[in-house]
Tab-separated table of N, CA and C in Angstrom:
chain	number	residue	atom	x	y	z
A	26	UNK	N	-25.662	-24.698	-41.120
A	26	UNK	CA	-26.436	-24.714	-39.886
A	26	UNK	C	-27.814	-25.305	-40.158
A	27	UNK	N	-28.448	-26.298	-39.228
A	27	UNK	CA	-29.365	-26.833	-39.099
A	27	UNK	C	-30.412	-25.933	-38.106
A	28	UNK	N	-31.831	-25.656	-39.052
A	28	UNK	CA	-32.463	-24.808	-37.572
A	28	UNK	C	-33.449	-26.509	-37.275
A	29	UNK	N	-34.232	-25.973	-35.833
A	29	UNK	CA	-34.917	-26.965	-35.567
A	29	UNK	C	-35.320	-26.909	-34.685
A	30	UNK	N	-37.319	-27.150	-34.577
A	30	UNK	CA	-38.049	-26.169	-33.643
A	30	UNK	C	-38.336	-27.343	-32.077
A	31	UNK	N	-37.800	-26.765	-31.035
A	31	UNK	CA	-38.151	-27.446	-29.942
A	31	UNK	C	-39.299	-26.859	-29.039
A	32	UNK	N	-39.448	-27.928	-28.055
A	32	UNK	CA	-40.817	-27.375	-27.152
A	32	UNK	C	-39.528	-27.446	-25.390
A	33	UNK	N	-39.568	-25.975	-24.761
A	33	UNK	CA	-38.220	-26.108	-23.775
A	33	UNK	C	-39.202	-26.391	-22.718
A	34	UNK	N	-38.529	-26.474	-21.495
A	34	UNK	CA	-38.789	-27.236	-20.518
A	34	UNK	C	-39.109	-26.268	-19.022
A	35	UNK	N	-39.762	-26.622	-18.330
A	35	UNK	CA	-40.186	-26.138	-16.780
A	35	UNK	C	-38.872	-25.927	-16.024
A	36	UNK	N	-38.582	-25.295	-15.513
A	36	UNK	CA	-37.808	-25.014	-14.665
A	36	UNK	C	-37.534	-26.354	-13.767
A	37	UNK	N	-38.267	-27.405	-12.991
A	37	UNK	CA	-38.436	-28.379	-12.445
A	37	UNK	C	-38.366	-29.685	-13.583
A	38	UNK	N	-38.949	-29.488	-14.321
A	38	UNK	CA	-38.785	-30.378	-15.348
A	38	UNK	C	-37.608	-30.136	-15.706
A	39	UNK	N	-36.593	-29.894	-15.959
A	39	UNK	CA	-35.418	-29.026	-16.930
A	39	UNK	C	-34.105	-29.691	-15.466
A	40	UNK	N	-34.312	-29.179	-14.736
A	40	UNK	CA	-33.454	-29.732	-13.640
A	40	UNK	C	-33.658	-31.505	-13.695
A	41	UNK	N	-34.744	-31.496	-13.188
A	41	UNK	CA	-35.002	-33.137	-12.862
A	41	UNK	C	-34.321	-33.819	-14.177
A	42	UNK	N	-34.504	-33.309	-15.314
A	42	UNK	CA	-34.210	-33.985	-16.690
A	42	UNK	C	-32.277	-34.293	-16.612
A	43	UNK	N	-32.087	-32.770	-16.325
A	43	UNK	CA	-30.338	-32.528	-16.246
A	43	UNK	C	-29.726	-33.536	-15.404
A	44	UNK	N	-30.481	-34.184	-14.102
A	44	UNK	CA	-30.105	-35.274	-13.438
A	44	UNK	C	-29.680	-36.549	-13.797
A	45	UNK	N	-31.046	-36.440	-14.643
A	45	UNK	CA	-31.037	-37.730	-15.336
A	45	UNK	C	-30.006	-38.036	-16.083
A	46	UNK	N	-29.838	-37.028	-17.102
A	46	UNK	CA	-28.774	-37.001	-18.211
A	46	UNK	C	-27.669	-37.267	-17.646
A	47	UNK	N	-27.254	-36.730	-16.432
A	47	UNK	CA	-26.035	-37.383	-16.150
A	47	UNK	C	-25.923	-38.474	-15.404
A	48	UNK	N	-27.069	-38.962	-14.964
A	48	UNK	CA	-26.387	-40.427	-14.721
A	48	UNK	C	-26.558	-41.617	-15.577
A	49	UNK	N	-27.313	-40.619	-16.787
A	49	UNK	CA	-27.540	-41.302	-18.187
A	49	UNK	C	-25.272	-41.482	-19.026
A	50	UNK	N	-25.498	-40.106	-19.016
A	50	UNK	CA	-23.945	-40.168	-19.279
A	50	UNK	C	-22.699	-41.391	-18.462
A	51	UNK	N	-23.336	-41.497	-17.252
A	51	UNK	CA	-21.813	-42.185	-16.185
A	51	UNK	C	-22.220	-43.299	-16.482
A	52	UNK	N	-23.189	-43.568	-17.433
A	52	UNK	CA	-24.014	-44.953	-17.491
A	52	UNK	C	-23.085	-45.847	-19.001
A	53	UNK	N	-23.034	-44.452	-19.904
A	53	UNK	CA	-23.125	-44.386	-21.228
A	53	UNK	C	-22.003	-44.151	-22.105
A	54	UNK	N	-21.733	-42.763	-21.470
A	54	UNK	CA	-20.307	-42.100	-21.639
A	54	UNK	C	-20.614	-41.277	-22.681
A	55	UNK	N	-22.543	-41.191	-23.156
A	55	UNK	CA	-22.543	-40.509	-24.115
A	55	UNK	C	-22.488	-39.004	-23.951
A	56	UNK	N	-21.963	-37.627	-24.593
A	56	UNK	CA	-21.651	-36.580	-23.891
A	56	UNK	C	-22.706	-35.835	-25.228
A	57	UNK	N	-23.261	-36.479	-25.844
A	57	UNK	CA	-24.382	-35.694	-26.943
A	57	UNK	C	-25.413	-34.733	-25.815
A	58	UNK	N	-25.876	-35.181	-25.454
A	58	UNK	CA	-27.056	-34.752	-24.629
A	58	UNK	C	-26.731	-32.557	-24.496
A	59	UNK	N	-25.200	-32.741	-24.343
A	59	UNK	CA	-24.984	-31.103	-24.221
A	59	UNK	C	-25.227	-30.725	-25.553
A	60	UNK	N	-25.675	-30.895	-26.422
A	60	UNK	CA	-25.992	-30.208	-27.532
A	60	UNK	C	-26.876	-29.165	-27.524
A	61	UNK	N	-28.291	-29.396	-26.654
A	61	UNK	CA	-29.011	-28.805	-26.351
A	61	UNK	C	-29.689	-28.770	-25.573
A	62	UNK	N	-30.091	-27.386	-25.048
A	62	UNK	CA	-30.967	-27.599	-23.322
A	62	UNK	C	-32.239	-28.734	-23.557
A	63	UNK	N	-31.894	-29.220	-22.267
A	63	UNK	CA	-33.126	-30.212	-22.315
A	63	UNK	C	-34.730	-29.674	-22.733
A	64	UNK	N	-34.952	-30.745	-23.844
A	64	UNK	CA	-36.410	-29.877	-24.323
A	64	UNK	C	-36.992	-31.193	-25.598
A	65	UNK	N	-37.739	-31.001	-26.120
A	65	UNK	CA	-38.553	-31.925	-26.895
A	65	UNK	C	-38.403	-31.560	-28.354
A	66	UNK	N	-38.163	-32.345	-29.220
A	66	UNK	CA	-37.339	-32.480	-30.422
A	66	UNK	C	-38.714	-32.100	-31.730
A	67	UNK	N	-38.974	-31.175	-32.581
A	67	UNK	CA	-40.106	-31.218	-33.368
A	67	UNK	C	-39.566	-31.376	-34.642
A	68	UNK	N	-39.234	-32.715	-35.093
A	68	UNK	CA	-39.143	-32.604	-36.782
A	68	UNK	C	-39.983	-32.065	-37.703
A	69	UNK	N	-39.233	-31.603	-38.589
A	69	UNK	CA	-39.940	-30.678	-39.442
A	69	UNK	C	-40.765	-29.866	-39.234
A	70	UNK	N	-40.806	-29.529	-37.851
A	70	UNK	CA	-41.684	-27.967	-37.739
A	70	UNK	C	-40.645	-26.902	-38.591
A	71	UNK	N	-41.049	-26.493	-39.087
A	71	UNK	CA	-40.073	-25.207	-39.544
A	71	UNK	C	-40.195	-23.662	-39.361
A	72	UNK	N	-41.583	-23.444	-38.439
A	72	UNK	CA	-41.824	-22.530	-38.164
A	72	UNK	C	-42.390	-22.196	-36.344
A	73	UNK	N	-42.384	-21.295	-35.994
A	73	UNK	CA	-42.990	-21.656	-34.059
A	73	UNK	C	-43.828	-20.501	-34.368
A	74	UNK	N	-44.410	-19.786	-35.201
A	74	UNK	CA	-45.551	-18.702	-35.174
A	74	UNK	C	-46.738	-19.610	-35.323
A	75	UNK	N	-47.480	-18.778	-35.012
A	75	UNK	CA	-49.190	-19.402	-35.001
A	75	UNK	C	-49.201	-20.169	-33.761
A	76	UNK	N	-50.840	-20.385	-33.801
A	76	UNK	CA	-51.023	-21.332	-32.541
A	76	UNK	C	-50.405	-22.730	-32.456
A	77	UNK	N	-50.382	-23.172	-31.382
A	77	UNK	CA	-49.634	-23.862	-30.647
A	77	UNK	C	-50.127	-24.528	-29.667
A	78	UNK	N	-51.011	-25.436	-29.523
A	78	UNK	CA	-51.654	-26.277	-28.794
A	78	UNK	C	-51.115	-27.050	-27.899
A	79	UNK	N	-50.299	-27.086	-26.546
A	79	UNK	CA	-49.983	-28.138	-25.859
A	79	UNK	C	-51.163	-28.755	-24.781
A	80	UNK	N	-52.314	-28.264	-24.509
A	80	UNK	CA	-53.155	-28.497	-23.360
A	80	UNK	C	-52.588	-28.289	-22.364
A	81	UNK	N	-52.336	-29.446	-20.868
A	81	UNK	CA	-52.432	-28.807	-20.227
A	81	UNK	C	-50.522	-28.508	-20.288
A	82	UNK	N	-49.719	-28.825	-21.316
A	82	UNK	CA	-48.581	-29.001	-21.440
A	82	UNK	C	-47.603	-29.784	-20.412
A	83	UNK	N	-48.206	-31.205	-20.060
A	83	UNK	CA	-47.749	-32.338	-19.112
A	83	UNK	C	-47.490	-33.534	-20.391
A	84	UNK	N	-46.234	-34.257	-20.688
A	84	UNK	CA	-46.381	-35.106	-21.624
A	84	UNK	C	-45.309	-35.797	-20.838
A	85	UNK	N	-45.376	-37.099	-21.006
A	85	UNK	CA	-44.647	-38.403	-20.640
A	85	UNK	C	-43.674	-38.971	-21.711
A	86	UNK	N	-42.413	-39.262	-22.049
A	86	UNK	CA	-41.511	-39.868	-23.259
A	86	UNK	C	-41.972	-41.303	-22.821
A	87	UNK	N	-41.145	-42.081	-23.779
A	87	UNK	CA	-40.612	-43.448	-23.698
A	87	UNK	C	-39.895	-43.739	-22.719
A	88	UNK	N	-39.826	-44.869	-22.178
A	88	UNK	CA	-38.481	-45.022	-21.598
A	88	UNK	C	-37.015	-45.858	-22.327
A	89	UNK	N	-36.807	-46.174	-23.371
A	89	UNK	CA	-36.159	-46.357	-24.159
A	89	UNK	C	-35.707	-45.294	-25.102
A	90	UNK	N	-34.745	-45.251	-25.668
A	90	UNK	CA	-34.438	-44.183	-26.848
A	90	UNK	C	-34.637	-44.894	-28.246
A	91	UNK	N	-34.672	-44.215	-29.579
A	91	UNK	CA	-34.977	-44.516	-30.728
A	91	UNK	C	-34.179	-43.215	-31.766
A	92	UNK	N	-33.761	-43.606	-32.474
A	92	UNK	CA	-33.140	-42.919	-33.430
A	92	UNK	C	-34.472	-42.119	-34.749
A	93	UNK	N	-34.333	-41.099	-34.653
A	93	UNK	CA	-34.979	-40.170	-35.707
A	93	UNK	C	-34.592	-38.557	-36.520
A	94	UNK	N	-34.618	-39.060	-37.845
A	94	UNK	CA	-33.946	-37.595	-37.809
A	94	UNK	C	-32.510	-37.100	-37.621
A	95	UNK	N	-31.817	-37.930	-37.651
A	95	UNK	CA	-30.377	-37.873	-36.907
A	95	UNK	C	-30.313	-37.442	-35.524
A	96	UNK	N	-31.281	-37.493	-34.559
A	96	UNK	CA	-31.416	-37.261	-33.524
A	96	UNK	C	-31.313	-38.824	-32.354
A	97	UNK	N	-31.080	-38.632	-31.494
A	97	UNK	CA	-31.608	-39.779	-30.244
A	97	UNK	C	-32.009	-39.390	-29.292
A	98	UNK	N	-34.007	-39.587	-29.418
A	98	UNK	CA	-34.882	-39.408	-28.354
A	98	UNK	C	-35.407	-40.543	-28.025
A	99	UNK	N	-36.085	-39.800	-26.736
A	99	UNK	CA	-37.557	-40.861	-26.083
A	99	UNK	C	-38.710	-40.519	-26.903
A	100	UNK	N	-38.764	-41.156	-27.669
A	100	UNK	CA	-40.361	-40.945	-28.438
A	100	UNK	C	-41.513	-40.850	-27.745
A	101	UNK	N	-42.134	-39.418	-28.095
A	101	UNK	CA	-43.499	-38.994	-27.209
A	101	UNK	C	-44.596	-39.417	-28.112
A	102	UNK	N	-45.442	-40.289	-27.671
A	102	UNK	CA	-46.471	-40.376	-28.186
A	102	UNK	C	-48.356	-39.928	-27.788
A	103	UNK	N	-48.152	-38.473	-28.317
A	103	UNK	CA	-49.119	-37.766	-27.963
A	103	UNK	C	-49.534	-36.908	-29.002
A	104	UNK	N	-51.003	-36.950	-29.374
A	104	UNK	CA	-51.490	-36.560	-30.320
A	104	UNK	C	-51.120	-35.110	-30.635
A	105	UNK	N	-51.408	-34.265	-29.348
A	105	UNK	CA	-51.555	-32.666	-28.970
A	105	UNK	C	-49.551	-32.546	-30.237
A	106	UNK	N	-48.685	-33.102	-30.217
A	106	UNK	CA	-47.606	-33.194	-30.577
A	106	UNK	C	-47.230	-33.521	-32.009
A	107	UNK	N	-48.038	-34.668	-31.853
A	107	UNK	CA	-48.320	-34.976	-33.490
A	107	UNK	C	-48.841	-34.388	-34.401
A	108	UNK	N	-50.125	-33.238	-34.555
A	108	UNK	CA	-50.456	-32.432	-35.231
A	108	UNK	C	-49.449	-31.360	-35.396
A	109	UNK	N	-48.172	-31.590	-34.362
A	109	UNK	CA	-46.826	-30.746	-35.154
A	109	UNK	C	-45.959	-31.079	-35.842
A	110	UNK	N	-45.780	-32.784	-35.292
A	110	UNK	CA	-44.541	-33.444	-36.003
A	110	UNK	C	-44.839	-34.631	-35.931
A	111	UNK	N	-44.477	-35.169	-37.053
A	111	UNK	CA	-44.836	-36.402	-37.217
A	111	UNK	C	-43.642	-37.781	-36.123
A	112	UNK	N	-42.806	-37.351	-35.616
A	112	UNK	CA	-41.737	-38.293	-34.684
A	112	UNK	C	-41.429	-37.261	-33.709
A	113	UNK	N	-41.968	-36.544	-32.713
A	113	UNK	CA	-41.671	-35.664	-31.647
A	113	UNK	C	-40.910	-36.644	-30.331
A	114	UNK	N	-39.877	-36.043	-29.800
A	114	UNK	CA	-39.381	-36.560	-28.808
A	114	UNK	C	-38.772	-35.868	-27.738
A	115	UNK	N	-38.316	-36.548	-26.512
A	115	UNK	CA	-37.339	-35.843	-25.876
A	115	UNK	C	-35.622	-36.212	-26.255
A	116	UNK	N	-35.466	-35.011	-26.229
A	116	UNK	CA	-33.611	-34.880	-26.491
A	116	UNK	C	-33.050	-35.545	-26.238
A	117	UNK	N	-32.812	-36.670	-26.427
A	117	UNK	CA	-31.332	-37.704	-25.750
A	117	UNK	C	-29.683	-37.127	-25.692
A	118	UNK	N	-29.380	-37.035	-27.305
A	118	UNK	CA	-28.084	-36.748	-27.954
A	118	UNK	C	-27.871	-36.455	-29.119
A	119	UNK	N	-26.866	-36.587	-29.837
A	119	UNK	CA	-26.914	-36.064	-31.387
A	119	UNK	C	-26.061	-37.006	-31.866
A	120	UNK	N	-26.170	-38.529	-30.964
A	120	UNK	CA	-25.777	-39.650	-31.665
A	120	UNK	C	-26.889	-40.241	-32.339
A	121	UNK	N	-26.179	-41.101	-33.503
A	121	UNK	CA	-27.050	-41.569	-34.576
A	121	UNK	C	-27.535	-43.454	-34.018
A	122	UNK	N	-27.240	-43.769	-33.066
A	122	UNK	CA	-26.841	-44.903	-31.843
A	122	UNK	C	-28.023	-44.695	-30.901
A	123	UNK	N	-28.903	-45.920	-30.939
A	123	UNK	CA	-29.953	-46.126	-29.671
A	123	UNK	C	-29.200	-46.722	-28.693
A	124	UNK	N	-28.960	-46.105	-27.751
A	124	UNK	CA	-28.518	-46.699	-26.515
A	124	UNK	C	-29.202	-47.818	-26.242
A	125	UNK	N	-28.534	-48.576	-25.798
A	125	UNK	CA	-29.225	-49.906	-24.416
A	125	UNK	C	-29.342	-49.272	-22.942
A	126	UNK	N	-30.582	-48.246	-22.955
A	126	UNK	CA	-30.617	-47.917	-21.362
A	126	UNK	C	-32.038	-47.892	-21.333
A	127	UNK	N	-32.522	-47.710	-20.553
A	127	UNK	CA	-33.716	-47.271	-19.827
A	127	UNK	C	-33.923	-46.593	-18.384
A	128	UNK	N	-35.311	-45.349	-19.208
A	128	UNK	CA	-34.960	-43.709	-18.503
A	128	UNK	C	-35.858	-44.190	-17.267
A	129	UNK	N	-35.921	-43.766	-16.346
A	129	UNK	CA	-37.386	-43.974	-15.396
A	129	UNK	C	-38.399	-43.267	-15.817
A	130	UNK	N	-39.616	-43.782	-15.638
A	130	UNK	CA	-40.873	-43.231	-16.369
A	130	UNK	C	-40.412	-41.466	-15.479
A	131	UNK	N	-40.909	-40.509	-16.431
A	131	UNK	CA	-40.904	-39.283	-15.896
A	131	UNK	C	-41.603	-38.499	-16.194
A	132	UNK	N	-42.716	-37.170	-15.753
A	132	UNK	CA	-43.469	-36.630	-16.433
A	132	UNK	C	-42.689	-35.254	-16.691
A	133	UNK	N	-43.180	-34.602	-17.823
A	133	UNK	CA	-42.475	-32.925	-18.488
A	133	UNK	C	-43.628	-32.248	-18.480
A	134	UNK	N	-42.679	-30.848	-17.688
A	134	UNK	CA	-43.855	-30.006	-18.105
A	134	UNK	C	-43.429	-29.139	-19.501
A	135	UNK	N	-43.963	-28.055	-20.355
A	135	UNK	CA	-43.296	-27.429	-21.579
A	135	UNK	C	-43.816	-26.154	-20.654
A	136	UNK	N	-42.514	-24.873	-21.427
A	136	UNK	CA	-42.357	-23.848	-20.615
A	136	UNK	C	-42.946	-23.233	-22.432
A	137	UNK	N	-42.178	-23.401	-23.156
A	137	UNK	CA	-42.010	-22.800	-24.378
A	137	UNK	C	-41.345	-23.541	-25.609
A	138	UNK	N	-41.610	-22.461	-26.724
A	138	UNK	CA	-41.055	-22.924	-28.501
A	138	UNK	C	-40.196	-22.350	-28.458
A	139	UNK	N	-39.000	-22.668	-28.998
A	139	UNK	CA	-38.107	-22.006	-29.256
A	139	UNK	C	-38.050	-22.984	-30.709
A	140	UNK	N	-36.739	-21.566	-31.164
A	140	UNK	CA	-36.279	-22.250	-33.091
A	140	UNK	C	-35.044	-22.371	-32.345
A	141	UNK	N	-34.113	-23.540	-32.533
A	141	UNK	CA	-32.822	-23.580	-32.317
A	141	UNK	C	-31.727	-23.623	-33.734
A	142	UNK	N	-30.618	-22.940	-33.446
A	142	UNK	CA	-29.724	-23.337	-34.872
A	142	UNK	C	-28.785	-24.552	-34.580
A	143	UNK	N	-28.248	-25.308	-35.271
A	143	UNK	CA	-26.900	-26.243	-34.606
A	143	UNK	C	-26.365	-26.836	-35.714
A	144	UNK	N	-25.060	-26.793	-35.775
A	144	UNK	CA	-24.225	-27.583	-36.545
A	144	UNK	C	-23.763	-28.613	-36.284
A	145	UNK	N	-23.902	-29.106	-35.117
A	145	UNK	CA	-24.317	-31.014	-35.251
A	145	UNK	C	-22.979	-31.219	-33.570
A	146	UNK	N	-21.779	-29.773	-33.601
A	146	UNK	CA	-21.167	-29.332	-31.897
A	146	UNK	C	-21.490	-28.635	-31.499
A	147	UNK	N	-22.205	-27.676	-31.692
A	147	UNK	CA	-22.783	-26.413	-30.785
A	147	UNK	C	-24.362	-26.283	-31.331
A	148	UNK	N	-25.087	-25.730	-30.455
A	148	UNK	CA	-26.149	-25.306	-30.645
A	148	UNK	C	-26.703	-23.748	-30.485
A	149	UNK	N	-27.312	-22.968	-30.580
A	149	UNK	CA	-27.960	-21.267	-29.962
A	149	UNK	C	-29.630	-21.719	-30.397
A	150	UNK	N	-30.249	-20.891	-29.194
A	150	UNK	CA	-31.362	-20.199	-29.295
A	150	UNK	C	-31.517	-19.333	-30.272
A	151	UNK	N	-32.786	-19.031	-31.371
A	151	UNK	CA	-32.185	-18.057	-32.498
A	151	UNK	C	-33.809	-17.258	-31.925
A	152	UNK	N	-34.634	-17.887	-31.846
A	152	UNK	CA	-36.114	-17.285	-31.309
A	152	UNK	C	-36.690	-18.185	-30.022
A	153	UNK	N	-37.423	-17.236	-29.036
A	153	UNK	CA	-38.381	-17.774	-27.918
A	153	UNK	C	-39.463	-17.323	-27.776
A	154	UNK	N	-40.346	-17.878	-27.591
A	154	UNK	CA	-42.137	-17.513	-26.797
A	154	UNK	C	-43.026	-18.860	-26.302
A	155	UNK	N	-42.842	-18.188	-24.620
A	155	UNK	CA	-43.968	-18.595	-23.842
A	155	UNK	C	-44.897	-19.543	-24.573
A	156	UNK	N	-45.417	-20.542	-23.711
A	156	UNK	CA	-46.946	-20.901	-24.644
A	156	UNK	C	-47.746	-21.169	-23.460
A	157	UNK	N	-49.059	-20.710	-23.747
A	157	UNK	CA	-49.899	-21.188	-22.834
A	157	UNK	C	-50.260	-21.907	-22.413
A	158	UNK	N	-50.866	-22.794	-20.866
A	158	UNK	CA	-51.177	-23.500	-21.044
A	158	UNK	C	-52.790	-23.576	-21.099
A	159	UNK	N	-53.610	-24.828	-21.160
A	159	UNK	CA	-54.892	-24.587	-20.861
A	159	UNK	C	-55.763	-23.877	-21.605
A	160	UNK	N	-55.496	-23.553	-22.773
A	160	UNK	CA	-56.562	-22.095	-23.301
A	160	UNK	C	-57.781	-22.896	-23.470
């Protein structure tokens, strides 16, 4: 099992995203995306204790995907993110394959950290907490 720390998603953000994904899928046929709830990818965080800085926790992806990590995200490029991980993204799939698509620009809000476990077909929640926004 692989753990691996994500940033999860707004209730509104999280829906709007799930939309996407599937007409990302009827587009694609890629069915990775169910690996894990829609949420933002933190390589090599290995831990979600301590502070946790998102501001006002509003961040924008790419609109292209990029391979990292054995992952396929929209690469976020935002500092507040980067002082966690050095290639942070949003979730595409758990193909090793950059699609030829493009997402519509979209903004995210972050609800929370979670640690996720996954063996590369299933995924679980193993820990969650809230994060603030604004402090």
């Amino acid at each position: 099992m692989r753990r691996i720390a994500i940033l999860t998603l707004e209730e509104g953000s999280r829906l709007q995203w799930r939309r996407l994904e599937r007409e990302y899928y009827k587009a694609t046929g890629d069915w990775g995306f169910y690996l894990l709830p829609p949420c933002i990818i933190l390589p090599g965080l290995e831990s979600i204790d301590g502070d946790i800085d998102i501001g006002n926790g509003i961040f924008i992806p790419e609109r292209k995907a990029a391979v990292h990590d054995g992952w396929s995200m929209l690469p976020i490029h935002d500092e507040r993110l980067h002082r966690l991980s050095g290639n942070p993204g949003l979730f595409l799939s758990c193909s090793q394959q950059s699609p030829d698509y493009t997402f519509p620009e979209e903004t995210i809000k972050i609800k929370g950290i979670a640690l996720a476990e996954t063996d590369g077909t299933s995924s679980r929640i193993i820990r969650f907490r809230p994060l603030r926004r604004d402090r």
